[in-house]
XYZ file of C-alpha atoms in Angstrom:
223
model
C 41.074 -18.431 170.175
C 38.966 -15.400 169.444
C 35.461 -14.768 170.321
C 33.486 -16.642 167.620
C 35.856 -19.730 167.867
C 35.125 -20.020 171.488
C 31.425 -19.740 170.714
C 31.637 -22.489 168.203
C 32.190 -25.192 170.947
C 29.028 -24.146 172.687
C 26.869 -23.051 169.812
C 24.076 -25.704 170.810
C 24.064 -24.328 174.460
C 20.886 -22.692 175.512
C 22.300 -21.100 178.681
C 23.207 -17.460 177.934
C 25.400 -17.110 180.928
C 27.509 -20.113 179.987
C 27.994 -18.556 176.519
C 29.034 -15.212 177.980
C 31.358 -17.106 180.383
C 33.192 -18.646 177.399
C 34.195 -15.163 176.024
C 34.282 -13.235 179.288
C 38.092 -13.512 179.919
C 38.713 -11.817 176.600
C 36.013 -9.258 177.109
C 37.630 -8.239 180.350
C 41.043 -8.190 178.913
C 39.779 -5.981 176.006
C 38.081 -3.671 178.398
C 41.057 -3.239 180.755
C 44.114 -5.345 180.415
C 44.960 -4.613 184.167
C 41.897 -6.739 185.171
C 43.095 -10.134 186.418
C 40.490 -12.458 187.892
C 40.728 -16.150 188.907
C 37.178 -17.498 189.488
C 38.108 -20.938 188.212
C 37.490 -22.817 191.540
C 34.575 -20.686 192.968
C 31.185 -21.908 193.680
C 28.151 -19.629 194.106
C 24.698 -20.125 195.376
C 23.268 -18.547 192.092
C 23.243 -21.066 189.278
C 23.567 -18.240 186.695
C 26.824 -17.166 188.330
C 28.000 -20.723 188.387
C 27.134 -21.004 184.598
C 29.424 -18.035 184.013
C 32.229 -19.712 185.947
C 31.619 -23.066 183.976
C 31.898 -20.975 180.765
C 35.020 -19.306 182.056
C 36.618 -22.688 182.752
C 35.655 -23.789 179.240
C 37.398 -20.795 177.740
C 40.647 -21.642 179.589
C 40.530 -25.219 178.535
C 39.931 -24.336 174.797
C 42.781 -21.884 174.858
C 45.095 -24.354 176.441
C 44.417 -26.962 173.796
C 44.627 -24.478 170.907
C 47.847 -22.724 171.947
C 49.634 -26.005 172.491
C 48.441 -27.596 169.125
C 50.591 -28.234 166.073
C 47.992 -26.335 164.145
C 48.523 -23.087 166.098
C 52.331 -23.530 166.295
C 52.645 -24.224 162.602
C 50.224 -21.710 161.133
C 51.067 -18.790 163.473
C 54.668 -19.298 162.596
C 53.989 -19.310 158.893
C 51.842 -16.203 159.115
C 54.633 -14.477 161.138
C 57.011 -15.158 158.286
C 54.718 -14.020 155.531
C 53.532 -10.905 157.249
C 57.039 -9.758 158.353
C 57.820 -8.007 154.929
C 54.241 -6.719 154.712
C 54.739 -4.701 157.950
C 58.323 -3.572 157.315
C 58.819 -0.374 159.417
C 55.842 -1.085 161.695
C 56.378 -1.325 165.559
C 54.208 -4.376 165.723
C 56.036 -7.671 166.505
C 55.464 -10.240 163.673
C 55.003 -13.043 166.288
C 52.077 -11.133 167.887
C 50.634 -10.464 164.472
C 50.847 -14.016 163.321
C 49.112 -15.167 166.429
C 46.130 -12.722 166.287
C 45.890 -13.108 162.424
C 45.492 -16.793 162.677
C 42.626 -16.417 165.239
C 40.801 -13.818 163.014
C 41.142 -15.847 159.934
C 39.572 -18.891 161.780
C 36.671 -16.691 162.936
C 36.140 -15.431 159.396
C 36.061 -19.014 158.017
C 33.553 -20.052 160.663
C 31.277 -17.292 159.530
C 31.755 -17.572 155.752
C 31.371 -21.274 155.626
C 28.172 -21.038 157.735
C 29.414 -22.984 160.765
C 28.083 -20.407 163.136
C 25.734 -17.515 162.986
C 27.005 -14.316 164.651
C 23.449 -13.060 165.302
C 22.914 -16.103 167.590
C 25.968 -15.185 169.617
C 24.774 -11.591 170.188
C 21.290 -12.919 171.195
C 22.729 -14.913 173.818
C 24.644 -11.786 175.212
C 21.507 -9.737 175.075
C 19.692 -12.420 177.318
C 22.143 -11.957 180.224
C 20.967 -9.833 183.099
C 23.604 -7.119 184.051
C 22.950 -7.655 187.810
C 24.151 -11.423 187.448
C 27.190 -10.378 185.564
C 27.892 -7.775 188.284
C 27.337 -10.493 190.953
C 29.888 -12.672 189.304
C 32.446 -9.888 188.942
C 32.088 -8.862 192.516
C 32.190 -12.379 193.720
C 35.409 -12.859 191.680
C 37.097 -9.917 193.366
C 36.611 -7.078 190.827
C 36.202 -3.845 192.945
C 35.269 -1.501 190.074
C 33.447 -2.761 187.037
C 32.791 0.550 185.393
C 35.374 0.295 182.653
C 34.260 -3.307 181.858
C 30.582 -2.439 181.487
C 31.234 0.691 179.422
C 33.230 -1.551 176.939
C 30.791 -4.453 177.178
C 27.748 -2.212 176.273
C 29.600 -0.805 173.314
C 30.678 -4.207 172.257
C 27.065 -5.440 172.096
C 25.739 -2.298 170.572
C 28.324 -2.117 167.631
C 28.062 -5.869 166.925
C 31.516 -5.498 165.445
C 32.033 -9.197 164.954
C 29.801 -9.204 161.929
C 32.797 -7.522 160.099
C 34.846 -10.740 160.626
C 32.774 -12.121 157.750
C 34.371 -9.594 155.415
C 37.769 -11.075 154.304
C 39.077 -7.618 153.320
C 38.448 -6.393 156.814
C 40.776 -8.837 158.544
C 43.609 -6.437 158.319
C 41.429 -3.602 159.682
C 40.374 -5.805 162.570
C 44.154 -6.533 163.152
C 44.889 -2.852 163.292
C 42.139 -2.189 165.834
C 43.649 -4.822 168.094
C 47.235 -3.392 167.620
C 45.937 0.098 168.306
C 45.316 -0.949 171.909
C 49.264 -1.148 172.255
C 50.618 1.001 169.449
C 49.202 4.452 168.538
C 49.746 4.216 164.807
C 50.731 0.437 164.086
C 50.123 0.478 160.334
C 50.141 2.693 157.173
C 47.498 2.115 154.460
C 50.172 0.369 152.466
C 50.781 -2.002 155.264
C 47.103 -2.690 155.528
C 46.878 -3.402 151.721
C 49.973 -5.755 151.985
C 48.473 -7.533 155.015
C 45.118 -8.072 153.237
C 46.910 -9.733 150.300
C 48.696 -12.099 152.584
C 45.706 -12.879 154.848
C 43.363 -13.430 151.929
C 45.639 -15.964 150.307
C 46.382 -17.755 153.648
C 42.568 -17.800 154.411
C 41.910 -19.537 151.090
C 44.694 -22.077 151.777
C 43.171 -22.886 155.178
C 39.664 -23.233 154.088
C 39.776 -26.944 153.343
C 41.502 -27.954 156.698
C 40.673 -25.355 159.394
C 37.916 -27.526 160.927
C 40.644 -30.033 161.976
C 41.634 -27.919 164.955
C 38.024 -27.789 166.117
C 37.629 -31.550 165.941
C 40.930 -32.074 167.664
C 39.949 -29.637 170.541
C 36.462 -31.022 170.777
C 37.886 -34.645 171.273
C 40.143 -33.305 173.991
C 37.221 -31.544 175.792
C 35.338 -34.848 175.744
C 38.110 -36.289 177.816
C 37.967 -33.605 180.595
């Protein structure tokens, strides 16, 4: 799941470090895909660091349930088929695109149906002390956090997740993600064709997309 979908499960949590922990694996991956940390079983004397670890573990559980769900398997496969002709000639793999597109559509629906408020998410991030985040990263084995903090500060400053509420921007968000791997992934025509596919699919999912959140929420209760 993407940032805002992870936030949904802890939207009533008041601990900003737990909230940050629920998205930190993806933030690190986006900052530098070579960063690989495994703090899952660590315990620290600082409760704020432990809250980050608890959020991290929540992230892993949510992703595990989501990626093994019939919802994900069905809709990512369907989007892959629908997007394949829209990106003909692009180096991007349709499977990759279907996976990411589904996650972005879900984030868009959470925002446009009022299930979460993106400003609340950013308020949580702003409440976290950089020294605590650094303490967590060092404790988890990261020797150099320079690239992460450069990305993280820009992530907070730009508040880019606000654009996920704009349905016509989903294809642009997909392009930004793909540009981390491919230099010129899509032409303007690709983007226009993708937007048409994604807009229709979003409308079809609107009435049922909350089913996956309810399913995962029930599984989280059993942990």
